PDB file of C-alpha atoms in Angstrom:
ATOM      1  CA  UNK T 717     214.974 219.112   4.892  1.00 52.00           C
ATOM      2  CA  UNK T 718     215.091 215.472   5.583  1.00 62.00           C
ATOM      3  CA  UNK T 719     213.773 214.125   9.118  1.00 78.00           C
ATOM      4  CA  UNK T 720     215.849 211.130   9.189  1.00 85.00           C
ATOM      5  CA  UNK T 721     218.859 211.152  11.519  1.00 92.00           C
ATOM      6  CA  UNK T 722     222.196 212.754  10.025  1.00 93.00           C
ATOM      7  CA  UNK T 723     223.722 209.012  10.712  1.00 93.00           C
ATOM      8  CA  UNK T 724     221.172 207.794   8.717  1.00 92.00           C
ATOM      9  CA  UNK T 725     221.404 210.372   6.052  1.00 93.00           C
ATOM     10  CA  UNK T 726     225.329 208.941   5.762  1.00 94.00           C
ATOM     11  CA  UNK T 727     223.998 205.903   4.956  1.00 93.00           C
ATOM     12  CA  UNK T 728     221.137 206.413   2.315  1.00 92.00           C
ATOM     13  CA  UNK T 729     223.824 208.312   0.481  1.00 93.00           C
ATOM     14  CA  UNK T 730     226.443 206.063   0.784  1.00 93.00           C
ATOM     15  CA  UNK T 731     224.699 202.791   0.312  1.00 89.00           C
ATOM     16  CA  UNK T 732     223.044 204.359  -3.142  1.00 89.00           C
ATOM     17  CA  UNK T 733     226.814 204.972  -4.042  1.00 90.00           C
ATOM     18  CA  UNK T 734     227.505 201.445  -3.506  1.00 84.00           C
ATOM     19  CA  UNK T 735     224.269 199.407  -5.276  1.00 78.00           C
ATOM     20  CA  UNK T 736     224.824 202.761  -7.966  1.00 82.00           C
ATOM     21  CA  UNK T 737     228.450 201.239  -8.987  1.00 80.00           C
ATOM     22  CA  UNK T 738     230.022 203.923  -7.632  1.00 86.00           C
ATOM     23  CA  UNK T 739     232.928 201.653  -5.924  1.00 83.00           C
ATOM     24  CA  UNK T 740     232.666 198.948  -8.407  1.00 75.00           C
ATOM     25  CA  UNK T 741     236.646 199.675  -9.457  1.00 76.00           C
ATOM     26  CA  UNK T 742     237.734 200.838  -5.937  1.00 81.00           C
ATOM     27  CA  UNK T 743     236.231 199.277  -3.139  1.00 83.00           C
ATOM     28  CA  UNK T 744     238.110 201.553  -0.448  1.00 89.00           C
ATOM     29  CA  UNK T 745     235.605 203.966   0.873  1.00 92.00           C
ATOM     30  CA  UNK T 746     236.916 207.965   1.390  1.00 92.00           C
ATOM     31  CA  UNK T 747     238.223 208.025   5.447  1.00 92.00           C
ATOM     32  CA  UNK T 748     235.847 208.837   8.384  1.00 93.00           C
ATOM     33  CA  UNK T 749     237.354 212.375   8.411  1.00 93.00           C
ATOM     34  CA  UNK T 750     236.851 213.194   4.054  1.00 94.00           C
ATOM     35  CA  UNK T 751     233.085 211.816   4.760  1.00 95.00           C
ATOM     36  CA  UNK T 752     232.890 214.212   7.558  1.00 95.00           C
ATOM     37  CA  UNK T 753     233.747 217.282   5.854  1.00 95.00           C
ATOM     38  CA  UNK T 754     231.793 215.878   2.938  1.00 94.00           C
ATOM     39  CA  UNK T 755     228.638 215.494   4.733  1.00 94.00           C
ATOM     40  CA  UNK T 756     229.564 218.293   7.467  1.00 94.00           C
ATOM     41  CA  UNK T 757     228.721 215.878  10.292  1.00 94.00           C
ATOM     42  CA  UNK T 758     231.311 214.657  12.923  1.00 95.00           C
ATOM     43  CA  UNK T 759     233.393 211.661  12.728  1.00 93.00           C
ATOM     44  CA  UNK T 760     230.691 209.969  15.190  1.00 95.00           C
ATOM     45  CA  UNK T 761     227.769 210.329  13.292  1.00 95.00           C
ATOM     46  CA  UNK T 762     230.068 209.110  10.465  1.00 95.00           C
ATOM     47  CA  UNK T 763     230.730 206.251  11.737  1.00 94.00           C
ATOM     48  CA  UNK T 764     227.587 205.507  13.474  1.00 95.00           C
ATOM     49  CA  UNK T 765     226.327 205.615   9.564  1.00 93.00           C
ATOM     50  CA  UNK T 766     229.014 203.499   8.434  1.00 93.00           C
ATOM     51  CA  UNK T 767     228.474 200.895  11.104  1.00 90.00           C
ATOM     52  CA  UNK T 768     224.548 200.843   9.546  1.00 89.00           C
ATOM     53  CA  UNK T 769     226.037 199.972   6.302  1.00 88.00           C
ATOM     54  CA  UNK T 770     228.393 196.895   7.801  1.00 85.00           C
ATOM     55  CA  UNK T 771     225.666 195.501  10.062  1.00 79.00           C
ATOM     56  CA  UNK T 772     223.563 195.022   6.311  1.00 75.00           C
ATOM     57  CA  UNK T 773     226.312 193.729   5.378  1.00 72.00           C
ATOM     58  CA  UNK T 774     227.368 196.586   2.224  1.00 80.00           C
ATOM     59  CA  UNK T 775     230.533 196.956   3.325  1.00 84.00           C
ATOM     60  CA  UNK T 776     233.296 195.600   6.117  1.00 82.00           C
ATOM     61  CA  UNK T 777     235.614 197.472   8.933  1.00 83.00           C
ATOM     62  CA  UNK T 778     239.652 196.485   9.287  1.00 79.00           C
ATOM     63  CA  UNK T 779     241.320 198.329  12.134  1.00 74.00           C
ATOM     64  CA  UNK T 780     243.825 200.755  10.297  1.00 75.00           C
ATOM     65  CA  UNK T 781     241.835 199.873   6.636  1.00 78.00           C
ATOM     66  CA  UNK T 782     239.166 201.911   7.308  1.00 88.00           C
ATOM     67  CA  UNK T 783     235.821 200.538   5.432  1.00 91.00           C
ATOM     68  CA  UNK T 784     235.435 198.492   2.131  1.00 88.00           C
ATOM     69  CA  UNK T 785     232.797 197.464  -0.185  1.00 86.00           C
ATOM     70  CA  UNK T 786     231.801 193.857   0.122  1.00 76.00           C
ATOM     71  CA  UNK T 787     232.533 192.168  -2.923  1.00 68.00           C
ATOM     72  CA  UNK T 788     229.528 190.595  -4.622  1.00 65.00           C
ATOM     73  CA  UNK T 789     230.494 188.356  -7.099  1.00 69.00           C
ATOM     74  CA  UNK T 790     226.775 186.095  -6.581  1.00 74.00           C
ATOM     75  CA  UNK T 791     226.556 182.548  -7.703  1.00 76.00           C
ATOM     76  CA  UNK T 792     223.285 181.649  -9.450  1.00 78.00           C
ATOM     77  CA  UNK T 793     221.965 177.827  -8.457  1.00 77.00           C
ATOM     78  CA  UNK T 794     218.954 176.373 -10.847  1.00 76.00           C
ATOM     79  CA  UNK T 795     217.274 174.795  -8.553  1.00 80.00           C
ATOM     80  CA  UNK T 796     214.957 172.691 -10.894  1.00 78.00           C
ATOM     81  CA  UNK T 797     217.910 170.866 -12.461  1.00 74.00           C
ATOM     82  CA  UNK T 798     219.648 170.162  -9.597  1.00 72.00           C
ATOM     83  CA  UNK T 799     220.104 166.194  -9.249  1.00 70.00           C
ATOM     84  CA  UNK T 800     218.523 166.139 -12.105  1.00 66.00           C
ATOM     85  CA  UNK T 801     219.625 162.750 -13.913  1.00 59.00           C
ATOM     86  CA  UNK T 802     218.752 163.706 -18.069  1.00 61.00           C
ATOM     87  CA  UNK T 803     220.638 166.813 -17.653  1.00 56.00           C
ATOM     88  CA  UNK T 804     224.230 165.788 -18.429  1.00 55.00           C
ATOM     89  CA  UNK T 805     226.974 166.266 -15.285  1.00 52.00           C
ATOM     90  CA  UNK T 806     230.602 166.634 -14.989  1.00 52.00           C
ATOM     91  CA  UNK T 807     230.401 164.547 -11.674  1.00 54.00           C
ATOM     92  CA  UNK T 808     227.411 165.413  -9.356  1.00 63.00           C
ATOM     93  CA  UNK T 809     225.234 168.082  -8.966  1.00 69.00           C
ATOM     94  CA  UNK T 810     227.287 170.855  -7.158  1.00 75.00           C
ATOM     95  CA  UNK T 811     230.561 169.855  -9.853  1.00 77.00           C
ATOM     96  CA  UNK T 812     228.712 170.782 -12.685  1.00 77.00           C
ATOM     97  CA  UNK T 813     226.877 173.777 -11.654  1.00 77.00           C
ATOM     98  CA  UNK T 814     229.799 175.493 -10.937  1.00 81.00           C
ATOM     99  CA  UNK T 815     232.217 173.996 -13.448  1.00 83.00           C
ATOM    100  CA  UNK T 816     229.470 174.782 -16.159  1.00 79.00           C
ATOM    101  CA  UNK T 817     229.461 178.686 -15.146  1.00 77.00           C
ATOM    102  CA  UNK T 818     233.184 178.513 -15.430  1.00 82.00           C
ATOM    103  CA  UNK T 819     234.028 178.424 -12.018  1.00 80.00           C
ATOM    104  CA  UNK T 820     236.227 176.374  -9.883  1.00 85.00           C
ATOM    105  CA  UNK T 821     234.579 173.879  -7.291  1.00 85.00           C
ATOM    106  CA  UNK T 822     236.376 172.608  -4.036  1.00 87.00           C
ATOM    107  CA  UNK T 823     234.685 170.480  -1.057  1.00 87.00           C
ATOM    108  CA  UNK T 824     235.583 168.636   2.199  1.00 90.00           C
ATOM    109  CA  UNK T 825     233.615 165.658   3.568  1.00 89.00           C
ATOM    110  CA  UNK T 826     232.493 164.527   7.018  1.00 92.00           C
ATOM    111  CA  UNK T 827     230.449 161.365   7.268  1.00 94.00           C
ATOM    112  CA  UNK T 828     228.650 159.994  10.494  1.00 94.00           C
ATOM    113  CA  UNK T 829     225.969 157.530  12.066  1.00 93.00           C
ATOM    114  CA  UNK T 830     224.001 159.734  14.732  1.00 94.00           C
ATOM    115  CA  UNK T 831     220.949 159.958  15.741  1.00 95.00           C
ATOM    116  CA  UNK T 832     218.149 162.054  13.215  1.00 94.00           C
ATOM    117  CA  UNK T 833     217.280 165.322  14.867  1.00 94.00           C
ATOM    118  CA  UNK T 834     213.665 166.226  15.553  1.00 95.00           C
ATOM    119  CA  UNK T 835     212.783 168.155  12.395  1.00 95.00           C
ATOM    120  CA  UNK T 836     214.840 165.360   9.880  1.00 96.00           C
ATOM    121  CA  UNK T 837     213.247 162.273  11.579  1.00 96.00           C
ATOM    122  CA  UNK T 838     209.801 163.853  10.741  1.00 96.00           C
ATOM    123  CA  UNK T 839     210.665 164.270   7.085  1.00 97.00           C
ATOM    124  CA  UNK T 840     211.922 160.872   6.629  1.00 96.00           C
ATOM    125  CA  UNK T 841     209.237 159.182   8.549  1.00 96.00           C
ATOM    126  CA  UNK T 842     211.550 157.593  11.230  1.00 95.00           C
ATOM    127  CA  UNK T 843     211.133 157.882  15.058  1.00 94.00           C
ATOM    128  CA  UNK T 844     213.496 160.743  16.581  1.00 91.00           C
ATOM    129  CA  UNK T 845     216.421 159.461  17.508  1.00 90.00           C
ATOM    130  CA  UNK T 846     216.799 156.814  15.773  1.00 93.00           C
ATOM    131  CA  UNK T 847     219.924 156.051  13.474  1.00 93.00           C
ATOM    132  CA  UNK T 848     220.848 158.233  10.548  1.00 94.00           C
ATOM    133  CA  UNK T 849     223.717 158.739   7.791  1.00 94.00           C
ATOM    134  CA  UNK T 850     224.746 162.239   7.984  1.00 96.00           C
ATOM    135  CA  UNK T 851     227.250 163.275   4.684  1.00 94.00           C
ATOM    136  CA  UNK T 852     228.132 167.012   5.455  1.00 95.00           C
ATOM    137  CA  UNK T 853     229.945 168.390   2.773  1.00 92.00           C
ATOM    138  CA  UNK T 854     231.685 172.047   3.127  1.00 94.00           C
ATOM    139  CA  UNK T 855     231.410 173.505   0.000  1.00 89.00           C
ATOM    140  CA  UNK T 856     233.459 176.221  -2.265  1.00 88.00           C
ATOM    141  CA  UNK T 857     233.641 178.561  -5.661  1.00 83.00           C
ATOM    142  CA  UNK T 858     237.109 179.363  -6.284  1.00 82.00           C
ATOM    143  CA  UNK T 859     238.337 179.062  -3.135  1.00 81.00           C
ATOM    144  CA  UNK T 860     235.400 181.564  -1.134  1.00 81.00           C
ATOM    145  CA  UNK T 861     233.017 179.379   1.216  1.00 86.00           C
ATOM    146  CA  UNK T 862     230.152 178.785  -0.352  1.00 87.00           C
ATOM    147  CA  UNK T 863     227.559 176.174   1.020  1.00 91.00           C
ATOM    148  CA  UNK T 864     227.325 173.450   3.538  1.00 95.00           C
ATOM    149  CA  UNK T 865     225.184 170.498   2.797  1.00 94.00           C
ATOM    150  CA  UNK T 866     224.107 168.434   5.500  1.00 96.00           C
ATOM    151  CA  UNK T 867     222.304 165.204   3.780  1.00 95.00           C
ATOM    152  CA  UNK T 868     220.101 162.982   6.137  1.00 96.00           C
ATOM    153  CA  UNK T 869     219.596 159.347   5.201  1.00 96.00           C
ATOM    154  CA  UNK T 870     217.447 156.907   7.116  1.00 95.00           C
ATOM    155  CA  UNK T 871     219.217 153.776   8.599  1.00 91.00           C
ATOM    156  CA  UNK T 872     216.977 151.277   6.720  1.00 91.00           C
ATOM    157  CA  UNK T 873     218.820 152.539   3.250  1.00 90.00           C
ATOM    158  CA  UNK T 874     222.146 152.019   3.826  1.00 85.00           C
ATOM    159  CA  UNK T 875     222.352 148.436   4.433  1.00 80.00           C
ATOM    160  CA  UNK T 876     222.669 147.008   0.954  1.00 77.00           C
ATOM    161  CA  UNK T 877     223.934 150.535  -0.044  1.00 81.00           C
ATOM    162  CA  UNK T 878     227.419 151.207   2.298  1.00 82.00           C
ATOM    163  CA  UNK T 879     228.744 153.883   0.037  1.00 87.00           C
ATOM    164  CA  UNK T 880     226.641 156.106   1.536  1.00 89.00           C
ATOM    165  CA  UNK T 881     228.313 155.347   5.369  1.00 89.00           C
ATOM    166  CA  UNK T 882     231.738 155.467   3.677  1.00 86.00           C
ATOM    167  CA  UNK T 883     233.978 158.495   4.372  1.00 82.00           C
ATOM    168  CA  UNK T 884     234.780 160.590   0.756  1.00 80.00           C
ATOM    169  CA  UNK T 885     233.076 161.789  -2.246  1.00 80.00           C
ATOM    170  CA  UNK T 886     230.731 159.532  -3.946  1.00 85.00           C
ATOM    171  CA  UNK T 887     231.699 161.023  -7.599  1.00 80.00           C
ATOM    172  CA  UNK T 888     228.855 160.398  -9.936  1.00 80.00           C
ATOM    173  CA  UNK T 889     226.275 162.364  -6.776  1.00 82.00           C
ATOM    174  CA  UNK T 890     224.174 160.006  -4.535  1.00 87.00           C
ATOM    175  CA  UNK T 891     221.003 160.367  -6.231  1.00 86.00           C
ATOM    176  CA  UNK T 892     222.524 158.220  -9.115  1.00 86.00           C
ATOM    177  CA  UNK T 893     224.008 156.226  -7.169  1.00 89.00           C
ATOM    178  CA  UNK T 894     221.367 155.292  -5.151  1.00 90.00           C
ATOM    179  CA  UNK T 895     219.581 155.019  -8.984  1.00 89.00           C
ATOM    180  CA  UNK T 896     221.579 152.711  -9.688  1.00 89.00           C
ATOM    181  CA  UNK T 897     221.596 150.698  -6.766  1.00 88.00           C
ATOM    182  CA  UNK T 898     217.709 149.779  -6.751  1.00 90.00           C
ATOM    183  CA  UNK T 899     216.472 153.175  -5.176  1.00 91.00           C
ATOM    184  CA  UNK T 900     215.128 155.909  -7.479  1.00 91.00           C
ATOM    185  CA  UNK T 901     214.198 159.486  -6.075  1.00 92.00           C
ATOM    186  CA  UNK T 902     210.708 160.033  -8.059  1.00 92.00           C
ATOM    187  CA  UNK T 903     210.104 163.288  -6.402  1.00 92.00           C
ATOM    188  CA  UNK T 904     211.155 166.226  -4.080  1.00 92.00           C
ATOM    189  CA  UNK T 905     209.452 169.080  -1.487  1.00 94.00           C
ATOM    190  CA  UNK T 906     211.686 171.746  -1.305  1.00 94.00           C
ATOM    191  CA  UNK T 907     211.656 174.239   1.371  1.00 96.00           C
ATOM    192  CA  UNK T 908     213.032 177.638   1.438  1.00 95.00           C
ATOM    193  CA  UNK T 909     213.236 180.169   4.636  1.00 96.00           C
ATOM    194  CA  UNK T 910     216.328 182.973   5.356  1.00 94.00           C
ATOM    195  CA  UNK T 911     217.507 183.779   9.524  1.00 94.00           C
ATOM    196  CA  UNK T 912     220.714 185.290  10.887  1.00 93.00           C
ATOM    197  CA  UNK T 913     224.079 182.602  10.624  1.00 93.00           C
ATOM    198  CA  UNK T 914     224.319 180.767  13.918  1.00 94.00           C
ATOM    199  CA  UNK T 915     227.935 180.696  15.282  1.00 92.00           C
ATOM    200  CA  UNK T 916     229.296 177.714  13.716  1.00 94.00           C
ATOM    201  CA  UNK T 917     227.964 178.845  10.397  1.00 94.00           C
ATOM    202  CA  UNK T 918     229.348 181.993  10.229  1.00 91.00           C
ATOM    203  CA  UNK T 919     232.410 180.857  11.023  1.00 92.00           C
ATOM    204  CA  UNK T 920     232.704 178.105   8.329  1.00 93.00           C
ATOM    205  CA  UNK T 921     231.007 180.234   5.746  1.00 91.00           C
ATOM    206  CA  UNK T 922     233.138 183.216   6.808  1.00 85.00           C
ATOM    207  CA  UNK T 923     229.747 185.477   7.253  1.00 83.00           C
ATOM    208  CA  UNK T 924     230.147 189.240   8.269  1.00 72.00           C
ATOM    209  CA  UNK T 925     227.778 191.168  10.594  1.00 69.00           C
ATOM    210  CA  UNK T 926     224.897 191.542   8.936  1.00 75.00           C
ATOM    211  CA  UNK T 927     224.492 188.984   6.613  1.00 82.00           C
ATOM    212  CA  UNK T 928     221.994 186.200   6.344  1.00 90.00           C
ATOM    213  CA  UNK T 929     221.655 182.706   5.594  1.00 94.00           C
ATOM    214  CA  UNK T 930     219.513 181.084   3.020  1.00 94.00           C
ATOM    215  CA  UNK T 931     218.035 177.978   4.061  1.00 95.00           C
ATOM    216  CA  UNK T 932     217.381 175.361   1.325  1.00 95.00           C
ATOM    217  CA  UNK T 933     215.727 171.844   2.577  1.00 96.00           C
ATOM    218  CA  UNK T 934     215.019 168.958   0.361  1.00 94.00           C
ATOM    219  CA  UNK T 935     212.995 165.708   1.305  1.00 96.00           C
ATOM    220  CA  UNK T 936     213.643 163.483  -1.760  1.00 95.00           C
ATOM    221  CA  UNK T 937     211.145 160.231  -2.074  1.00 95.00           C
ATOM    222  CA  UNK T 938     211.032 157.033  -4.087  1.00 94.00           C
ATOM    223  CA  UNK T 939     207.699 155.712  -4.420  1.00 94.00           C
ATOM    224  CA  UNK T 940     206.576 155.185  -0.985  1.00 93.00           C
ATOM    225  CA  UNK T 941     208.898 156.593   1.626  1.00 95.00           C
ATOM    226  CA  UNK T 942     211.283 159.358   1.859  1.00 96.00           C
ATOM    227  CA  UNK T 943     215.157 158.509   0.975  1.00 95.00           C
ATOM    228  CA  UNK T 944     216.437 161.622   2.444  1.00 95.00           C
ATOM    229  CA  UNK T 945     216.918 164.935   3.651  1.00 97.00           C
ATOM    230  CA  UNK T 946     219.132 167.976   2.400  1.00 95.00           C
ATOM    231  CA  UNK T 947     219.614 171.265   4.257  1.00 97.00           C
ATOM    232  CA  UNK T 948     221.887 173.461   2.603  1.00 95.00           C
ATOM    233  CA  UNK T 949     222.958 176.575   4.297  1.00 96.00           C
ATOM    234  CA  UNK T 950     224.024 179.075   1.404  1.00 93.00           C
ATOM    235  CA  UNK T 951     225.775 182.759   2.158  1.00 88.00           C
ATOM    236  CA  UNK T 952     222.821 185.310   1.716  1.00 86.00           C
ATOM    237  CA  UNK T 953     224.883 187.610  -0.356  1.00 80.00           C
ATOM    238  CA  UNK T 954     226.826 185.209  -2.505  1.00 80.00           C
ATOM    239  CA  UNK T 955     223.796 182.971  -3.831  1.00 83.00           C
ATOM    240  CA  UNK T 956     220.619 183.154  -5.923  1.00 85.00           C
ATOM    241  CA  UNK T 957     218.215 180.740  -6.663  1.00 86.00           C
ATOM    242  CA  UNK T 958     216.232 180.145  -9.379  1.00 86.00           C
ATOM    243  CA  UNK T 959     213.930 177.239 -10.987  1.00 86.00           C
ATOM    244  CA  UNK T 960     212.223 176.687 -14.227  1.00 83.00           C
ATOM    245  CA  UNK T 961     208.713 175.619 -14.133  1.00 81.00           C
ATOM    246  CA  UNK T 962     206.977 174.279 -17.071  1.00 83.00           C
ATOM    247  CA  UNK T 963     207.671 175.448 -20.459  1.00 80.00           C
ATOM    248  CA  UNK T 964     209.619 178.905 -20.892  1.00 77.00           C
ATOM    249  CA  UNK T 965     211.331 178.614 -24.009  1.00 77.00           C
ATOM    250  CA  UNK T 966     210.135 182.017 -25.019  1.00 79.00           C
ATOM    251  CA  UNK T 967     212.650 182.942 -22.279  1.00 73.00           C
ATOM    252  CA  UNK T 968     215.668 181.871 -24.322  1.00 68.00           C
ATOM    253  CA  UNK T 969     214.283 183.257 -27.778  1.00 64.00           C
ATOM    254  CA  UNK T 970     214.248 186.483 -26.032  1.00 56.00           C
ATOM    255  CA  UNK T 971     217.442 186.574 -23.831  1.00 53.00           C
TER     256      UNK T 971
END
């Protein structure tokens, strides 16, 4: 007989259900009072069990709904070619990742001088405080929140460049622009770390209890400084990364 609590035994069962396929076609789960006659426990435990299973983030609670299985329809980023100028684009980066896996891209802009927080001024070399370019872009996949971008650039580079200060979408992506314009990114340090969604992000990225956020930070460098800084804040359950590092064509003569 198992030791773990019968709330907990709700849940094992249940959430091997749900990563089984077993609600793949009908993402209702059975009420509180068929999964207490099913697992002859009480409608407490039941829902002590089920409340496991939303604060991971499985499934979600609507007063009078009763309890559905998230849907998981994940988004899968390659990393390595992102920005990447040889590979060919429909638009920047974001544009033709998602238009290229058939999906539909949609994003608002917000652009701003203010002053570089603690953590950006170190990666771009600058003193905190001083003047920076933020472009924050909110960022969709068929219409379901999918990223926000927040892209630091240091003061210094925008004053022969003022697209980069202007409000709106710079369409060919701001690495080639800034290509273009005299400034070529030779180089990246990429940083990846996961927490809990603060306020503001759950609510933009419409994040349920339980979920995370995946935390993806770029310092991008010409030659001898750093141009800028990307943090993009991607929904935990909605997003994978990848990246392709050196030669793997065996990969594709095998897939």
């Amino acid at each position: 007989m198992s030791k773990q609590p019968k709330y907990r035994q709700v849940a094992d069962a249940l959430r091997r259900e749900i990563v089984n396929g077993a609600f793949d076609h009908d993402r209702r789960l059975p009420s509180e009072s068929e999964l207490s006659a099913r697992f002859d426990a009480s409608r407490n435990t039941v829902r002590s069990g089920l409340a496991l299973l939303v604060s991971e983030g499985l499934i979600t609670s609507s007063q009078g709904l009763g309890y559905e299985v998230r849907s998981h329809e994940v988004f899968q980023l390659n990393a390595s070619r992102f920005e990447d100028l040889t590979f060919p684009q429909h638009g920047d980066a974001y544009n033709t990742d998602v238009t290229n896996a058939g999906r539909r891209p949609h994003q608002t802009f917000r652009v701003e001088m203010l002053p570089a927080p603690a953590e950006v001024a170190e990666r771009l070399k600058v003193d905190e405080g001083s003047k920076a370019v933020l472009r924050f872009c909110h960022r969709y996949v068929d219409d379901v929140p999918w990223s926000t971008q927040a892209t630091y650039y240091p003061a210094w580079l925008i004053e022969q460049r003022t697209r980069l200060a202007e409000p709106g979408d710079i369409e060919e992506g701001t690495t080639r622009y800034l290509a273009a314009s005299g400034i070529e990114q030779i180089g990246y340090f990429d940083e990846i770390a996961t927490r809990m969604p603060t306020p503001d992000e759950a609510r933009l990225l419409e994040i349920g209890a339980g979920v995370p956020v995946l935390l993806w930070t770029r310092t991008g460098y010409s030659a001898d400084r750093p141009i800028r800084c990307t943090i993009t804040t991607f929904r935990g359950d909605l997003n994978r990364m990848n990246y392709e590092i050196g030669d793997i064509a065996a990969r594709s003569e095998n897939t």
